Amino acid sequence: MASPAPPGMVLVFALIAGALLLFVTERIPSDTTALAVVVALVVFEPWTRVSATEAISGFASPATLTIVAMYMLSEGVQRTGLVDRLGDLLGRATRGSERRLLGATIGTTGLAAGVVNNTPIVAVFIPMITDLAGRHGLSPSKLLLPLSYAAMLGGTLTLVGTATNILASDLSRQLLGHPLSMFEFTKLGVLVFLAGAAYLLTVGRWLTPARIDPDADLTRSFALENHLVRLVVREASPLVGLTVDEAVAEMDADAADLDVLQIERDGESYLATSTDRQLEAGDLLTVRTTLQVANRVATDYGLRHRHRDEVTEDDLSETPHEGTLVEVVIPGESRFVGKRIGDSALDERFDTTVLAVRRGDTVTNRDLDDVELRRGDTLLLQTTAGTVAYLADRDEVFVTHEAEDPGDLDAAARAESAPTPLDPHTPVAAGILVAVIAVAALGLLPIVIAALGGVVAMIVTGCLKPADAYDAVSWNVVFLLAGVLPLGLAMQRTGGDALLSSLLAGSAAVLPLLGVLALVYLLSSLLANVITPVATVVLMIPVAVDTAARIGANRLTFLLGVMFAASTAFMTPIGYQTNLMVYGPGGYRFTDYLRVGAPLQLLVTVVTTLGLATFWGLQ
């Protein structure tokens, strides 16, 4: 009869189960979940065997500091305009061909993601790809999912390609006494990237759906045809002489779901949220509401509903006060995550009105004040250019598409033909990044010291300001990493990893070593698809290494298997940040990730396990 599991092991598994549940449901932010794990491990120290000092040691981990430094280095390169220039070249080279554009997107994104953090790469490429697709009559949905997948595949090329690679290297140092070098696994990364690219250009291209109509403007793509109306102020209207805010307050009971967007008077348009003009007879109001509310308000407050007027993207983007219509995505670190739109102060503080919210392929354009924002939500905003720049610079949103002013098409054409200007510091910033990679690759300094030295060089040479360096770091990822690292330690101290590895080692009785490696890879990739790759690496690498030791297999081979699996979570939008970034702009359904990503996951599983066995051996 098997002996019962020790209480400490049961407690740690309970903490892991609770953390996984919170990671998946996102009832609280993932970084907050990780910090809660840290607190719980210390509170229950007699059972978890993790002291307070050990619980917070993740913040001083070489992996954590390296990831912080790489975010900063990536920002320094990003500010030079090199990535934008790459986008310009891509647009000119493809000349409107979907196949060429897809191939160029995969190639440039994958190679760039090998040396620069893939999240800003995707953030820059989304609006560029969307604009190119619209210009040539292509659905952006056919390109955005491959963009995310290519960035993930490119992250397997070098040690600095993803945060999980850096973390895996640190765990390899702890468990095997052998930190991974800069290009140690590049040969397999190239093989995986080529296989993935071939799939995306053939079978994946056929499976990827065209969810967004390339000919639809922003108002139509967010299904606002019946939610944007025009009302004329009659002479007898009680709203004459009131400001917009006063008029909305006057209509309060009848207009609970109504936003005045624009006032047109004598051929001039004014953004309603930023003007204090009093309403006059004859003013034309553009309003976001339902047809029922519009008819009721028109009857009760002396307004005339112009039923035949269709409000388009152009109508909301031609105001002289730099008003614009813009599509943005809410990133995980945004202050708006978890807030109701009505509580976000977007209208009061930022002169911004939310017109619709897209979550995957589901669009919400009614009762918007009650919508609680989540990471990955796509919002259609009417706002000002200054507000967009302010929110984007502070990582509250990232812009995926901005409507062009129909009155300035010549300027837009000139901007398209002119290459993106490069910063004078471009050669210095690029040289610093190359130097960091070279120093780490040659083993002259540990990667953490080389990366921190690169940050110092970026700041001293003026490539990066200290404030910009700190703003560039995704602190939620850093806190998540630092929070889950002691969870792996608790599993080792209580014997949890030994229990899991013994179960996996038991499969060797019916599977060859290659089959056990494939099983470890599949389990790791499935876990990475429902929780963060960082958590997957922390939990699974000790288990994989111990499993390899039990069955007499090569421990480094199994460690690399988990690392590659964690970097290639293709089957859900929540497993990897870049997947979530394209979820709304592409109008994808959750099942699209399964349809396109599952075959790719299977292909990469086969290629990776065979490659691991060939390059590093099973024993």
Coordinates of C-alpha atoms in Angstrom, one line a residue:
M1 CA 0.0 0.0 0.0
A2 CA 1.4 3.4 -1.0
S3 CA 2.3 5.7 1.8
P4 CA 0.3 9.0 1.9
A5 CA 1.9 12.1 0.5
P6 CA 3.6 14.4 3.1
P7 CA 1.5 17.4 4.1
G8 CA 4.1 19.8 2.7
M9 CA 3.9 18.2 -0.7
V10 CA 0.1 18.3 -0.7
L11 CA 0.1 22.0 0.3
V12 CA 2.6 22.9 -2.4
F13 CA 0.5 21.1 -5.0
A14 CA -2.6 22.9 -3.7
L15 CA -0.8 26.2 -4.1
I16 CA 0.3 25.2 -7.7
A17 CA -3.3 24.2 -8.5
G18 CA -4.7 27.5 -7.2
A19 CA -2.0 29.5 -9.0
L20 CA -2.8 27.7 -12.3
L21 CA -6.5 28.3 -11.9
L22 CA -5.8 32.1 -11.3
F23 CA -3.4 32.2 -14.3
V24 CA -6.0 30.7 -16.6
T25 CA -9.1 32.6 -15.3
E26 CA -7.2 35.9 -14.8
R27 CA -9.4 36.8 -11.8
I28 CA -6.5 38.8 -10.6
P29 CA -3.4 39.8 -12.6
S30 CA -0.8 37.0 -13.1
D31 CA 2.0 39.0 -11.4
T32 CA -0.2 39.5 -8.4
T33 CA -0.9 35.8 -8.3
A34 CA 2.8 35.2 -8.3
L35 CA 3.3 37.6 -5.4
A36 CA 0.5 35.9 -3.5
V37 CA 2.4 32.6 -4.0
V38 CA 5.5 34.1 -2.4
V39 CA 3.5 35.3 0.6
A40 CA 1.8 31.9 1.0
L41 CA 5.1 30.0 0.8
V42 CA 6.5 32.0 3.7
V43 CA 3.4 31.9 5.8
F44 CA 3.4 28.1 5.5
E45 CA 7.2 27.8 5.8
P46 CA 7.0 24.8 8.3
W47 CA 5.5 22.8 5.5
T48 CA 6.9 24.4 2.3
R49 CA 10.4 24.7 3.7
V50 CA 10.9 28.0 1.9
S51 CA 12.2 30.8 4.1
A52 CA 11.5 34.5 3.6
T53 CA 14.9 35.2 2.2
E54 CA 14.6 32.3 -0.3
A55 CA 11.0 33.4 -1.2
I56 CA 12.2 36.8 -2.5
S57 CA 15.5 35.5 -4.0
G58 CA 13.8 35.5 -7.4
F59 CA 14.2 39.3 -7.5
A60 CA 18.0 38.9 -7.4
S61 CA 18.1 36.0 -9.8
P62 CA 20.5 36.4 -12.7
A63 CA 17.7 35.4 -15.0
T64 CA 15.4 38.2 -13.7
L65 CA 18.2 40.8 -14.0
T66 CA 19.1 39.7 -17.5
I67 CA 15.5 39.9 -18.6
V68 CA 15.2 43.4 -17.2
A69 CA 18.4 44.4 -19.0
M70 CA 17.2 42.9 -22.3
Y71 CA 14.0 44.8 -22.1
M72 CA 16.0 48.0 -21.8
L73 CA 18.4 47.1 -24.6
S74 CA 15.5 46.3 -26.9
E75 CA 14.0 49.7 -26.2
G76 CA 17.2 51.4 -27.1
V77 CA 17.3 49.6 -30.4
Q78 CA 13.6 50.2 -30.9
R79 CA 14.0 54.0 -30.5
T80 CA 16.5 54.2 -33.3
G81 CA 13.8 53.5 -35.9
L82 CA 15.6 50.3 -37.2
V83 CA 12.5 48.2 -36.8
D84 CA 10.3 50.7 -38.5
R85 CA 12.7 51.0 -41.3
L86 CA 12.5 47.2 -41.6
G87 CA 8.8 47.5 -42.0
D88 CA 9.2 50.1 -44.7
L89 CA 11.4 47.8 -46.7
L90 CA 9.0 44.9 -46.2
G91 CA 6.1 47.0 -47.7
R92 CA 8.2 48.0 -50.7
A93 CA 9.5 44.5 -51.4
T94 CA 6.1 42.7 -51.3
R95 CA 4.2 45.1 -53.7
G96 CA 0.8 43.9 -52.6
S97 CA 1.2 40.1 -53.0
E98 CA -0.3 38.2 -50.1
R99 CA 2.2 35.3 -50.5
R100 CA 5.2 37.7 -50.7
L101 CA 3.9 39.8 -47.8
L102 CA 3.3 36.7 -45.7
G103 CA 6.8 35.4 -46.5
A104 CA 8.4 38.7 -45.8
T105 CA 6.5 39.0 -42.5
I106 CA 7.6 35.6 -41.3
G107 CA 11.2 36.1 -42.3
T108 CA 11.8 39.6 -41.0
T109 CA 9.8 39.0 -37.8
G110 CA 11.5 35.7 -37.0
L111 CA 15.0 37.0 -37.6
A112 CA 14.4 40.2 -35.6
A113 CA 12.9 38.3 -32.7
G114 CA 16.1 36.3 -32.4
V115 CA 18.0 39.3 -31.1
V116 CA 15.4 41.8 -29.9
N117 CA 12.5 41.0 -27.5
N118 CA 9.7 39.7 -29.7
T119 CA 6.9 41.7 -27.9
P120 CA 7.9 45.1 -29.2
I121 CA 8.6 43.6 -32.6
V122 CA 5.0 42.4 -32.9
A123 CA 3.7 45.7 -31.4
V124 CA 5.5 47.6 -34.2
F125 CA 4.5 45.2 -37.0
I126 CA 0.8 45.0 -36.2
P127 CA -0.2 48.5 -37.4
M128 CA 2.2 48.2 -40.3
I129 CA 0.9 44.8 -41.5
T130 CA -2.7 46.0 -41.0
D131 CA -2.1 49.1 -43.1
L132 CA -0.3 47.2 -45.8
A133 CA -3.1 44.6 -45.9
G134 CA -5.8 47.3 -46.2
R135 CA -4.0 49.1 -48.9
H136 CA -3.8 46.0 -51.1
G137 CA -7.2 44.6 -50.3
L138 CA -6.0 41.8 -48.1
S139 CA -7.6 40.7 -44.8
P140 CA -5.2 41.5 -41.9
S141 CA -6.4 38.3 -40.3
K142 CA -4.4 36.2 -42.9
L143 CA -1.2 37.9 -41.7
L144 CA -1.4 38.7 -38.0
L145 CA -1.6 35.2 -36.6
P146 CA 1.5 34.1 -38.7
L147 CA 3.2 37.3 -37.4
S148 CA 2.8 36.1 -33.8
Y149 CA 3.8 32.5 -34.6
A150 CA 6.9 33.8 -36.5
A151 CA 7.9 35.9 -33.5
M152 CA 7.6 32.9 -31.2
L153 CA 9.6 30.7 -33.6
G154 CA 12.3 33.4 -34.0
G155 CA 12.6 33.5 -30.2
T156 CA 14.2 30.0 -30.3
L157 CA 17.2 31.1 -32.3
T158 CA 19.3 32.6 -29.5
L159 CA 19.6 32.8 -25.8
V160 CA 18.2 36.4 -25.7
G161 CA 15.3 35.5 -28.0
T162 CA 12.8 35.1 -25.2
A163 CA 12.7 35.5 -21.4
T164 CA 12.1 31.7 -21.1
N165 CA 15.4 31.0 -22.8
I166 CA 17.3 33.1 -20.3
L167 CA 15.4 31.5 -17.4
A168 CA 16.1 28.0 -18.7
S169 CA 19.8 28.9 -18.9
D170 CA 19.9 30.0 -15.3
L171 CA 18.1 26.7 -14.3
S172 CA 20.6 24.8 -16.3
R173 CA 23.4 26.5 -14.3
Q174 CA 21.7 25.5 -11.1
L175 CA 20.7 21.9 -12.0
L176 CA 23.5 20.9 -14.4
G177 CA 26.3 23.4 -13.6
H178 CA 26.2 24.4 -17.2
P179 CA 24.5 27.7 -18.3
L180 CA 23.4 27.8 -21.9
S181 CA 25.6 29.9 -24.2
M182 CA 24.3 32.5 -26.7
F183 CA 24.2 30.2 -29.7
E184 CA 24.3 26.8 -28.1
F185 CA 20.9 25.8 -29.4
T186 CA 20.7 28.0 -32.5
K187 CA 21.2 25.0 -34.9
L188 CA 18.0 23.5 -33.6
G189 CA 16.3 26.9 -33.5
V190 CA 17.0 27.4 -37.2
L191 CA 15.6 23.9 -38.0
V192 CA 12.4 24.6 -36.0
F193 CA 12.0 28.1 -37.5
L194 CA 12.4 26.7 -41.1
A195 CA 9.9 24.0 -40.5
G196 CA 7.4 26.4 -38.9
A197 CA 7.9 28.9 -41.7
A198 CA 7.3 26.3 -44.3
Y199 CA 4.0 25.3 -42.6
L200 CA 2.8 28.9 -42.3
L201 CA 3.5 29.5 -46.0
T202 CA 1.6 26.4 -47.1
V203 CA -0.9 24.5 -44.9
G204 CA -1.1 27.4 -42.3
R205 CA -1.9 29.9 -45.0
W206 CA -4.8 27.8 -46.1
L207 CA -6.1 27.2 -42.5
T208 CA -5.7 30.8 -41.4
P209 CA -9.2 32.5 -41.7
A210 CA -9.9 36.0 -43.1
R211 CA -12.0 37.3 -40.2
I212 CA -11.6 41.0 -40.9
D213 CA -13.1 42.5 -44.1
P214 CA -10.2 44.4 -45.8
D215 CA -12.7 46.8 -47.5
A216 CA -14.5 47.7 -44.2
D217 CA -13.6 50.9 -42.5
L218 CA -13.2 51.0 -38.7
T219 CA -16.8 51.8 -38.0
R220 CA -18.0 48.8 -40.1
S221 CA -15.4 46.4 -38.7
F222 CA -16.7 47.2 -35.2
A223 CA -20.4 46.8 -36.4
L224 CA -21.3 50.4 -35.6
E225 CA -23.6 50.9 -38.5
N226 CA -26.7 51.0 -36.2
H227 CA -24.9 52.7 -33.3
L228 CA -23.7 56.0 -34.9
V229 CA -26.4 58.5 -35.6
R230 CA -26.8 62.2 -36.5
L231 CA -29.1 64.5 -34.7
V232 CA -29.9 68.1 -35.7
V233 CA -30.6 70.7 -32.9
R234 CA -33.9 72.4 -33.5
E235 CA -34.6 76.0 -32.6
A236 CA -37.0 75.0 -29.9
S237 CA -34.7 72.4 -28.3
P238 CA -34.2 72.9 -24.5
L239 CA -30.5 71.9 -25.2
V240 CA -29.8 75.2 -27.0
G241 CA -27.3 77.3 -24.9
L242 CA -26.0 74.2 -23.0
T243 CA -22.5 72.7 -23.4
V244 CA -22.2 69.1 -24.4
D245 CA -21.6 68.0 -20.7
E246 CA -24.7 70.0 -19.6
A247 CA -26.8 68.6 -22.4
V248 CA -25.8 65.0 -21.6
A249 CA -26.6 65.7 -17.9
E250 CA -30.0 67.2 -18.9
M251 CA -30.8 64.0 -20.8
D252 CA -29.4 61.7 -18.1
A253 CA -32.4 59.5 -17.5
D254 CA -33.1 59.1 -21.2
A255 CA -29.6 58.7 -22.4
A256 CA -27.9 56.3 -20.1
D257 CA -26.1 54.7 -23.1
L258 CA -25.3 57.8 -25.2
D259 CA -22.1 59.6 -26.1
V260 CA -21.9 62.8 -28.1
L261 CA -18.8 62.5 -30.3
Q262 CA -18.8 65.5 -32.6
I263 CA -20.4 68.9 -33.2
E264 CA -20.6 70.2 -36.8
R265 CA -21.4 73.9 -37.3
D266 CA -20.9 76.1 -40.4
G267 CA -18.8 73.4 -42.1
E268 CA -16.5 73.0 -39.1
S269 CA -16.3 69.9 -36.8
Y270 CA -15.4 69.9 -33.1
L271 CA -14.6 67.0 -30.8
A272 CA -17.3 67.0 -28.3
T273 CA -15.2 65.9 -25.3
S274 CA -12.7 68.8 -25.8
T275 CA -15.0 71.7 -26.6
D276 CA -16.9 74.0 -24.3
R277 CA -19.0 75.5 -27.1
Q278 CA -22.7 76.0 -26.3
L279 CA -25.1 74.2 -28.6
E280 CA -26.9 76.3 -31.1
A281 CA -29.9 75.7 -33.4
G282 CA -28.8 73.9 -36.5
D283 CA -25.8 72.2 -34.9
L284 CA -25.3 68.6 -36.2
L285 CA -24.4 66.2 -33.5
T286 CA -22.8 62.8 -34.2
V287 CA -23.8 60.4 -31.4
R288 CA -23.0 56.9 -30.3
T289 CA -26.1 55.2 -29.1
T290 CA -28.8 52.8 -30.2
L291 CA -31.5 53.7 -32.7
Q292 CA -34.1 53.3 -30.0
V293 CA -32.4 55.8 -27.6
A294 CA -31.7 58.2 -30.5
N295 CA -35.4 58.3 -31.5
R296 CA -36.5 58.8 -27.8
V297 CA -34.0 61.6 -27.2
A298 CA -34.9 63.3 -30.5
T299 CA -38.6 63.3 -29.6
D300 CA -38.1 64.5 -26.0
Y301 CA -35.4 67.1 -26.5
G302 CA -36.3 68.8 -29.8
L303 CA -33.8 67.1 -32.0
R304 CA -34.2 65.8 -35.6
H305 CA -32.9 62.4 -36.3
R306 CA -31.3 62.2 -39.8
H307 CA -32.1 58.6 -40.5
R308 CA -30.4 58.3 -43.8
D309 CA -27.0 59.6 -42.7
E310 CA -24.3 57.0 -42.4
V311 CA -21.4 57.9 -40.2
T312 CA -18.1 56.5 -41.5
E313 CA -14.5 56.4 -40.4
D314 CA -13.8 59.5 -42.6
D315 CA -16.5 61.5 -40.8
L316 CA -14.9 60.9 -37.5
S317 CA -11.3 61.6 -38.6
E318 CA -11.5 65.0 -40.4
T319 CA -11.9 67.4 -37.5
P320 CA -9.5 70.4 -37.4
H321 CA -8.6 69.8 -33.7
E322 CA -6.6 66.6 -34.6
G323 CA -9.5 64.3 -33.6
T324 CA -8.9 60.8 -34.9
L325 CA -10.4 57.3 -34.9
V326 CA -8.0 54.7 -33.6
E327 CA -7.9 51.0 -32.8
V328 CA -5.8 50.0 -29.8
V329 CA -5.1 46.9 -27.7
I330 CA -4.9 46.8 -23.9
P331 CA -1.6 45.2 -22.9
G332 CA -1.3 43.3 -19.7
E333 CA 0.5 46.0 -17.8
S334 CA -2.1 48.7 -18.6
R335 CA -3.7 50.6 -15.7
F336 CA -7.0 50.0 -17.4
V337 CA -7.0 46.2 -17.0
G338 CA -9.7 45.2 -14.5
K339 CA -11.4 48.6 -14.7
R340 CA -14.9 49.3 -16.0
I341 CA -14.8 51.7 -18.9
G342 CA -17.1 53.9 -16.9
D343 CA -14.5 54.1 -14.2
S344 CA -11.5 54.5 -16.4
A345 CA -11.7 58.3 -16.7
L346 CA -10.9 58.1 -20.4
D347 CA -13.5 60.7 -21.3
E348 CA -12.8 63.1 -18.4
R349 CA -9.0 63.0 -18.3
F350 CA -8.1 62.1 -21.9
D351 CA -10.9 63.5 -24.1
T352 CA -11.4 60.0 -25.3
T353 CA -14.6 58.1 -26.1
V354 CA -14.8 54.3 -26.4
L355 CA -17.0 53.4 -29.3
A356 CA -16.7 49.6 -29.2
V357 CA -14.8 46.7 -27.6
R358 CA -13.7 43.6 -29.5
R359 CA -12.7 40.5 -27.5
G360 CA -11.6 37.9 -30.1
D361 CA -14.4 38.0 -32.7
T362 CA -17.1 39.3 -30.2
V363 CA -17.9 43.0 -30.5
T364 CA -19.6 44.9 -27.8
N365 CA -21.0 48.3 -28.6
R366 CA -23.8 48.8 -26.0
D367 CA -23.7 49.6 -22.3
L368 CA -20.0 50.2 -22.6
D369 CA -19.6 51.8 -19.2
D370 CA -20.3 48.4 -17.6
V371 CA -17.6 46.5 -19.7
E372 CA -14.6 45.5 -17.5
L373 CA -11.5 45.7 -19.6
R374 CA -9.1 42.7 -19.9
R375 CA -5.7 42.3 -21.3
G376 CA -5.9 41.8 -25.1
D377 CA -9.1 43.7 -25.5
T378 CA -9.3 45.8 -28.7
L379 CA -10.9 49.2 -28.4
L380 CA -12.1 51.6 -31.0
L381 CA -11.5 55.1 -29.7
Q382 CA -12.4 58.6 -30.8
T383 CA -9.7 60.7 -29.4
T384 CA -6.8 63.1 -30.2
A385 CA -3.4 62.4 -31.7
G386 CA -1.8 63.7 -28.6
T387 CA -3.8 61.4 -26.3
V388 CA -2.9 58.4 -28.4
A389 CA 0.8 59.2 -28.3
Y390 CA 0.6 59.8 -24.5
L391 CA -1.1 56.5 -23.7
A392 CA 1.1 54.5 -26.1
D393 CA 4.3 56.0 -24.7
R394 CA 3.2 54.8 -21.2
D395 CA 2.2 51.4 -22.4
E396 CA -1.4 51.9 -21.4
V397 CA -2.4 50.9 -25.0
F398 CA -0.6 50.0 -28.2
V399 CA -2.0 51.3 -31.5
T400 CA -2.9 48.7 -34.1
H401 CA -4.6 51.0 -36.6
E402 CA -5.3 54.7 -37.0
A403 CA -7.7 56.2 -39.4
E404 CA -6.1 58.5 -42.0
D405 CA -7.4 62.1 -42.3
P406 CA -9.3 62.0 -45.6
G407 CA -8.3 65.7 -46.2
D408 CA -4.6 64.9 -46.0
L409 CA -4.2 62.0 -48.4
D410 CA -1.3 63.7 -50.2
A411 CA 0.6 63.9 -47.0
A412 CA -0.1 60.3 -46.2
A413 CA 1.2 59.3 -49.6
R414 CA 4.3 61.3 -49.1
A415 CA 4.9 59.7 -45.7
E416 CA 4.4 56.3 -47.3
S417 CA 7.0 57.0 -49.9
A418 CA 9.6 58.5 -47.6
P419 CA 11.6 56.0 -45.5
T420 CA 11.4 56.1 -41.7
P421 CA 14.1 58.5 -40.4
L422 CA 16.8 56.9 -38.3
D423 CA 18.0 58.3 -35.0
P424 CA 21.6 59.7 -35.0
H425 CA 22.3 57.2 -32.3
T426 CA 21.4 54.3 -34.5
P427 CA 25.0 53.0 -35.2
V428 CA 25.9 53.3 -31.5
A429 CA 22.8 51.5 -30.2
A430 CA 23.1 48.7 -32.8
G431 CA 26.8 48.4 -32.0
I432 CA 26.1 48.1 -28.3
L433 CA 23.6 45.3 -28.9
V434 CA 26.0 43.4 -31.1
A435 CA 28.8 43.9 -28.5
V436 CA 26.6 42.5 -25.8
I437 CA 25.7 39.4 -27.9
A438 CA 29.4 38.9 -28.9
V439 CA 30.7 39.3 -25.3
A440 CA 28.2 36.8 -24.0
A441 CA 28.7 34.4 -27.0
L442 CA 32.5 34.4 -26.5
G443 CA 32.1 33.7 -22.8
L444 CA 34.1 36.9 -21.8
L445 CA 31.4 37.8 -19.3
P446 CA 28.2 36.2 -18.0
I447 CA 25.2 37.2 -20.0
V448 CA 23.7 39.2 -17.0
I449 CA 26.8 41.3 -16.7
A450 CA 27.2 41.8 -20.4
A451 CA 23.5 42.9 -20.7
L452 CA 23.7 45.3 -17.7
G453 CA 26.9 46.7 -19.2
G454 CA 25.0 47.3 -22.4
V455 CA 22.3 49.2 -20.6
V456 CA 25.0 51.4 -19.0
A457 CA 26.5 52.1 -22.4
M458 CA 23.1 52.9 -23.9
I459 CA 22.4 55.5 -21.2
V460 CA 25.9 57.0 -21.1
T461 CA 26.0 57.4 -24.9
G462 CA 22.5 59.0 -24.9
C463 CA 20.8 56.2 -26.8
L464 CA 18.4 55.7 -23.9
K465 CA 17.3 58.0 -21.1
P466 CA 17.1 56.4 -17.6
A467 CA 13.3 57.1 -17.4
D468 CA 12.7 55.5 -20.8
A469 CA 14.8 52.5 -19.7
Y470 CA 12.7 51.8 -16.7
D471 CA 9.5 52.4 -18.7
A472 CA 10.6 49.8 -21.2
V473 CA 10.5 47.0 -18.7
S474 CA 7.4 44.8 -18.5
W475 CA 7.4 44.8 -14.8
N476 CA 4.5 42.4 -14.6
V477 CA 6.6 39.8 -16.4
V478 CA 9.5 40.5 -13.9
F479 CA 7.3 40.1 -10.9
L480 CA 5.7 37.0 -12.3
L481 CA 9.1 35.5 -12.9
A482 CA 10.4 36.4 -9.4
G483 CA 7.2 35.2 -7.8
V484 CA 7.1 31.7 -9.4
L485 CA 10.8 30.9 -9.0
P486 CA 10.4 30.0 -5.3
L487 CA 7.5 27.8 -6.2
G488 CA 9.9 25.5 -8.1
L489 CA 12.1 25.5 -5.0
A490 CA 9.2 24.5 -2.8
M491 CA 8.5 21.6 -5.2
Q492 CA 12.1 20.4 -4.8
R493 CA 12.1 20.8 -1.0
T494 CA 8.9 18.8 -0.5
G495 CA 9.5 16.1 -3.1
G496 CA 6.8 17.2 -5.5
D497 CA 9.1 17.3 -8.5
A498 CA 10.4 13.8 -7.6
L499 CA 6.9 12.5 -7.5
L500 CA 6.1 13.9 -11.0
S501 CA 9.4 12.7 -12.5
S502 CA 8.8 9.2 -11.1
L503 CA 5.4 9.1 -12.9
L504 CA 7.0 10.3 -16.1
A505 CA 9.9 7.9 -15.7
G506 CA 7.4 5.1 -15.4
S507 CA 6.4 5.7 -19.0
A508 CA 9.9 4.4 -20.0
A509 CA 8.5 0.9 -19.3
V510 CA 6.3 1.2 -22.4
L511 CA 8.0 4.0 -24.4
P512 CA 11.5 4.3 -25.9
L513 CA 13.6 7.3 -24.7
L514 CA 12.6 9.3 -27.7
G515 CA 8.9 8.7 -26.8
V516 CA 9.5 9.9 -23.2
L517 CA 11.2 13.0 -24.5
A518 CA 8.2 13.7 -26.8
L519 CA 5.9 13.1 -23.8
V520 CA 7.8 15.7 -21.7
Y521 CA 7.7 18.1 -24.6
L522 CA 4.0 17.7 -25.2
L523 CA 3.1 18.1 -21.5
S524 CA 5.2 21.2 -21.3
S525 CA 3.7 22.7 -24.4
L526 CA 0.2 22.0 -23.2
L527 CA 0.9 23.6 -19.9
A528 CA 2.5 26.7 -21.7
N529 CA -0.7 27.0 -23.7
V530 CA -2.9 27.6 -20.6
I531 CA -0.4 29.3 -18.2
T532 CA 2.6 31.5 -18.8
P533 CA 5.7 30.1 -20.5
V534 CA 7.7 31.4 -17.5
A535 CA 5.7 29.3 -15.0
T536 CA 6.0 26.3 -17.3
V537 CA 9.8 26.5 -17.4
V538 CA 10.0 26.9 -13.6
L539 CA 7.7 24.0 -12.9
M540 CA 8.7 21.5 -15.6
I541 CA 12.5 21.9 -16.1
P542 CA 13.3 20.3 -12.6
V543 CA 10.8 17.6 -13.3
A544 CA 12.3 16.9 -16.8
V545 CA 15.9 16.9 -15.5
D546 CA 15.0 14.5 -12.7
T547 CA 13.1 12.3 -15.2
A548 CA 16.1 12.1 -17.4
A549 CA 18.3 11.1 -14.5
R550 CA 15.9 8.3 -13.5
I551 CA 15.8 6.7 -16.9
G552 CA 19.5 7.2 -17.7
A553 CA 18.8 9.9 -20.4
N554 CA 20.7 13.0 -21.3
R555 CA 19.5 15.7 -18.8
L556 CA 20.5 18.6 -21.0
T557 CA 18.4 17.2 -23.9
F558 CA 15.3 17.0 -21.7
L559 CA 15.9 20.5 -20.3
L560 CA 16.1 21.9 -23.8
G561 CA 12.9 20.1 -24.7
V562 CA 11.0 22.0 -22.0
M563 CA 12.6 25.3 -23.0
F564 CA 11.6 24.9 -26.7
A565 CA 8.1 23.7 -25.7
A566 CA 7.5 26.7 -23.5
S567 CA 8.5 29.1 -26.3
T568 CA 6.1 27.6 -28.8
A569 CA 2.6 27.8 -27.3
F570 CA 0.5 28.0 -30.5
M571 CA -2.9 26.6 -29.6
T572 CA -4.5 29.4 -27.4
P573 CA -4.5 33.2 -27.4
I574 CA -3.7 33.3 -23.7
G575 CA -0.5 31.1 -23.6
Y576 CA 1.8 33.6 -25.2
Q577 CA 1.7 37.4 -25.1
T578 CA 2.1 37.9 -28.8
N579 CA -0.9 35.6 -29.5
L580 CA -3.0 37.8 -27.3
M581 CA -1.8 41.0 -29.0
V582 CA -3.2 39.9 -32.4
Y583 CA -6.4 38.3 -31.0
G584 CA -8.5 41.4 -31.2
P585 CA -7.0 43.1 -34.3
G586 CA -7.3 39.9 -36.3
G587 CA -10.9 39.3 -35.1
Y588 CA -9.9 35.7 -34.3
R589 CA -12.0 33.1 -32.5
F590 CA -10.5 31.0 -29.8
T591 CA -10.9 28.0 -32.1
D592 CA -8.8 29.6 -34.8
Y593 CA -5.7 29.1 -32.6
L594 CA -6.5 25.4 -32.3
R595 CA -7.2 25.0 -36.0
V596 CA -4.0 26.7 -37.1
G597 CA -1.8 26.1 -34.1
A598 CA -2.5 22.5 -33.3
P599 CA -0.9 21.1 -36.5
L600 CA 2.0 23.5 -36.1
Q601 CA 2.4 22.3 -32.5
L602 CA 2.5 18.7 -33.6
L603 CA 5.0 19.5 -36.4
V604 CA 7.3 21.4 -34.0
T605 CA 7.0 18.6 -31.5
V606 CA 8.3 16.0 -34.0
V607 CA 11.0 18.3 -35.4
T608 CA 12.2 19.4 -32.0
T609 CA 12.4 15.9 -30.4
L610 CA 14.2 14.5 -33.4
G611 CA 16.5 17.4 -33.5
L612 CA 17.3 17.1 -29.8
A613 CA 18.0 13.4 -30.2
T614 CA 20.3 14.1 -33.2
F615 CA 22.2 17.1 -31.9
W616 CA 22.5 16.3 -28.2
G617 CA 21.7 12.6 -28.0
L618 CA 19.3 10.7 -25.8
Q619 CA 21.9 9.2 -23.4

